[in-house]
Short mmCIF file of C-alpha atoms and ligand atoms in Angstrom, two decimals:
data_model
loop_
_atom_site.label_atom_id
_atom_site.label_comp_id
_atom_site.label_asym_id
_atom_site.label_seq_id
_atom_site.Cartn_x
_atom_site.Cartn_y
_atom_site.Cartn_z
CA MET A 105 -29.66 -11.74 -16.29
CA GLU A 106 -27.87 -9.81 -18.99
CA GLN A 107 -28.00 -6.69 -16.85
CA LEU A 108 -26.50 -8.60 -13.99
CA TYR A 109 -23.37 -9.71 -15.80
CA GLN A 110 -21.97 -6.58 -17.36
CA GLN A 111 -18.71 -6.92 -19.28
CA VAL A 112 -16.83 -5.13 -16.52
CA ILE A 113 -18.00 -7.76 -14.04
CA LEU A 114 -16.97 -10.60 -16.34
CA ASP A 115 -13.56 -9.04 -16.94
CA HIS A 116 -12.88 -8.53 -13.25
CA SER A 117 -13.98 -12.06 -12.36
CA LYS A 118 -11.66 -13.42 -15.06
CA PHE A 119 -8.71 -11.19 -14.17
CA PRO A 120 -9.13 -10.30 -10.51
CA GLN A 121 -7.11 -7.33 -9.24
CA GLY A 122 -5.22 -7.61 -5.97
CA LYS A 123 -5.93 -11.32 -5.67
CA GLY A 124 -3.31 -13.37 -3.83
CA LEU A 125 -2.75 -12.75 -0.14
CA LYS A 126 0.36 -10.82 0.86
CA GLU A 127 1.96 -10.94 4.28
CA LEU A 128 1.16 -8.18 6.70
CA VAL A 129 4.53 -6.93 7.88
CA ASP A 130 5.20 -6.52 11.63
CA GLY A 131 5.18 -2.94 12.78
CA ILE A 132 2.85 -1.84 10.01
CA LEU A 133 -0.72 -0.93 10.75
CA GLY A 134 -2.74 -3.65 9.14
CA ALA A 135 -5.49 -6.19 9.63
CA GLU A 136 -7.04 -9.24 8.09
CA SER A 137 -10.74 -9.88 7.72
CA PHE A 138 -12.64 -13.00 6.77
CA GLN A 139 -16.20 -12.53 5.52
CA LYS A 140 -18.73 -15.03 4.36
CA ASN A 141 -22.01 -14.75 2.51
CA PRO A 142 -23.75 -18.00 3.51
CA SER A 143 -26.75 -17.47 1.24
CA CYS A 144 -24.53 -17.75 -1.84
CA GLY A 145 -21.39 -19.43 -0.46
CA ASP A 146 -19.07 -16.53 -1.20
CA GLU A 147 -15.97 -16.06 0.93
CA VAL A 148 -13.19 -13.54 1.14
CA THR A 149 -10.06 -13.11 3.20
CA MET A 150 -8.72 -9.59 2.87
CA ARG A 151 -5.51 -8.08 4.22
CA VAL A 152 -5.13 -4.34 4.27
CA ALA A 153 -2.01 -2.42 5.25
CA TYR A 154 -2.48 1.21 6.23
CA GLU A 155 0.03 4.01 6.33
CA GLY A 156 -0.08 7.09 8.50
CA GLU A 157 -1.98 8.10 11.59
CA PRO A 158 -5.60 7.30 12.37
CA GLY A 159 -7.61 10.16 10.93
CA SER A 160 -5.27 10.67 8.00
CA ALA A 161 -4.25 7.12 7.10
CA THR A 162 -4.13 5.81 3.55
CA ILE A 163 -4.57 2.32 2.17
CA LYS A 164 -1.05 1.24 1.33
CA GLU A 165 -1.70 -2.28 0.18
CA LEU A 166 -4.77 -4.46 -0.20
CA SER A 167 -4.61 -8.14 -1.02
CA TRP A 168 -7.26 -10.80 -0.89
CA ASP A 169 -8.22 -14.32 -1.70
CA GLY A 170 -11.68 -15.64 -2.12
CA GLN A 171 -14.12 -17.90 -3.79
CA GLY A 172 -17.71 -17.67 -4.84
CA CYS A 173 -19.92 -16.24 -7.55
CA SER A 174 -18.55 -13.92 -10.18
CA ILE A 175 -20.42 -10.95 -8.71
CA SER A 176 -18.76 -11.30 -5.32
CA GLN A 177 -15.30 -11.89 -6.75
CA ALA A 178 -15.55 -9.15 -9.37
CA SER A 179 -16.79 -6.71 -6.75
CA ILE A 180 -13.73 -7.38 -4.55
CA SER A 181 -11.49 -6.90 -7.58
CA VAL A 182 -13.13 -3.57 -8.47
CA LEU A 183 -12.88 -2.49 -4.83
CA SER A 184 -9.18 -3.34 -4.81
CA ASP A 185 -8.61 -1.13 -7.86
CA LEU A 186 -10.71 1.68 -6.47
CA VAL A 187 -9.35 2.10 -2.96
CA THR A 188 -5.67 1.11 -3.09
CA GLY A 189 -3.62 4.24 -2.50
CA LYS A 190 -6.64 6.24 -1.37
CA SER A 191 -7.11 7.77 2.05
CA VAL A 192 -9.36 5.93 4.49
CA GLU A 193 -11.74 8.88 4.28
CA GLU A 194 -11.97 8.66 0.48
CA ALA A 195 -12.38 4.88 0.59
CA GLU A 196 -15.21 5.22 3.10
CA HIS A 197 -16.81 7.86 0.91
CA ILE A 198 -16.71 5.49 -2.07
CA ALA A 199 -18.05 2.63 0.07
CA LYS A 200 -20.99 4.76 1.16
CA ILE A 201 -21.82 5.66 -2.43
CA PHE A 202 -21.59 1.99 -3.43
CA ARG A 203 -23.98 1.00 -0.62
CA GLU A 204 -26.29 3.77 -1.78
CA LEU A 205 -26.14 2.36 -5.33
CA MET A 206 -27.08 -1.07 -3.96
CA ASP A 207 -30.24 0.53 -2.55
CA THR A 208 -31.46 1.83 -5.92
CA ARG A 209 -33.27 -1.36 -7.02
CA GLY A 210 -31.58 -1.46 -10.39
CA ARG A 211 -32.36 2.14 -11.25
CA GLY A 212 -29.02 3.73 -10.44
CA PHE A 213 -28.77 7.22 -9.05
CA ALA A 214 -31.82 9.35 -9.75
CA SER A 215 -31.55 11.82 -12.62
CA ASP A 216 -32.77 14.56 -10.27
CA ASP A 217 -29.90 13.79 -7.89
CA SER A 218 -27.57 16.72 -8.54
CA ALA A 219 -24.64 14.66 -7.26
CA ALA A 220 -25.39 11.65 -9.50
CA GLU A 221 -22.55 12.38 -11.91
CA GLU A 222 -20.06 12.94 -9.13
CA LYS A 223 -21.14 9.66 -7.51
CA GLU A 224 -20.75 7.75 -10.76
CA ASP A 225 -17.30 9.25 -11.25
CA ALA A 226 -16.30 8.19 -7.74
CA LEU A 227 -17.48 4.63 -8.37
CA GLY A 228 -15.87 4.15 -11.77
CA ASP A 229 -16.12 0.48 -12.74
CA ALA A 230 -18.30 -0.19 -9.71
CA THR A 231 -21.24 1.45 -11.51
CA ALA A 232 -21.40 -1.81 -13.50
CA PHE A 233 -23.07 -3.31 -10.43
CA THR A 234 -26.15 -1.10 -10.82
CA GLY A 235 -28.13 -4.02 -12.26
CA VAL A 236 -27.20 -6.18 -9.28
CA SER A 237 -29.15 -3.85 -6.98
CA LYS A 238 -32.33 -5.18 -8.55
CA PHE A 239 -31.73 -8.60 -7.01
CA PRO A 240 -31.75 -8.46 -3.19
CA ALA A 241 -30.05 -11.85 -2.86
CA ARG A 242 -27.12 -10.68 -4.99
CA ILE A 243 -26.59 -7.38 -3.18
CA LYS A 244 -24.93 -9.35 -0.38
CA CYS A 245 -22.55 -10.82 -2.95
CA ALA A 246 -21.58 -7.35 -4.18
CA LEU A 247 -21.10 -6.00 -0.64
CA LEU A 248 -18.95 -8.86 0.69
CA GLY A 249 -15.59 -7.23 -0.06
CA TRP A 250 -16.76 -3.86 1.21
CA SER A 251 -17.67 -5.46 4.54
CA ALA A 252 -14.19 -6.97 4.74
CA LEU A 253 -12.56 -3.60 4.04
CA LYS A 254 -14.65 -1.91 6.70
CA ASP A 255 -13.81 -4.65 9.18
CA THR A 256 -10.07 -4.02 8.69
CA MET A 257 -10.67 -0.31 9.25
CA GLY A 258 -12.43 -1.11 12.52
CA LYS A 259 -9.73 -3.52 13.67
CA THR A 260 -6.87 -1.12 13.00
CA GLY A 261 -8.71 1.90 14.37
CA VAL A 262 -7.99 4.00 11.29
CA LEU A 263 -11.56 5.27 11.30
CA VAL A 264 -11.90 8.16 13.69
CA ASP A 265 -15.55 8.98 13.00
CA ASP A 266 -17.42 7.22 15.81
CA ASP A 267 -20.61 6.78 13.81
CA VAL A 268 -18.74 5.02 11.05
CA ALA A 269 -16.75 2.88 13.47
CA ASP A 270 -19.93 1.79 15.20
CA THR A 271 -21.57 0.50 12.04
CA ALA A 272 -18.42 -1.42 11.17
CA THR A 273 -19.01 -3.86 13.98
CA ASN A 274 -22.63 -4.56 13.02
ZN1 LIG B 394 -22.58 -14.61 -4.55
#
């Protein structure tokens, strides 16, 4: 279990970033998403305000409230730090890398993956969740916030890539 609860995860669950819902202002492109992980009881409500046109929008503000295990809550906090201020494209890129990390069964990115370093750089603190990918039941906890973010992208239409938009509704 030691691997599961890295210091970064403990810190973020103790001092969550972006926690506390903020109002979505009228006239601003934004959406709210509620996601639940019934197998663990984790919940999140996330509000994301976007700026700019679909295709070149950026994440202006992200706020959330939630409850559940420290992995789910810390993951939302890390996400909040990682994507606020980034373009939708960059945020989606990071989300894809994070989902890829969750598929590595605790091993992390392969040493023969020439992009491994670049991926770790993009993830920053989120690499602390590598150990979580060993436990299939906990992967859902770590992905909860990322599902909420993607849902807000789908609802606001900021994602222009059809393939990406399609998977958001699944
Ligand atoms: Zn959980």
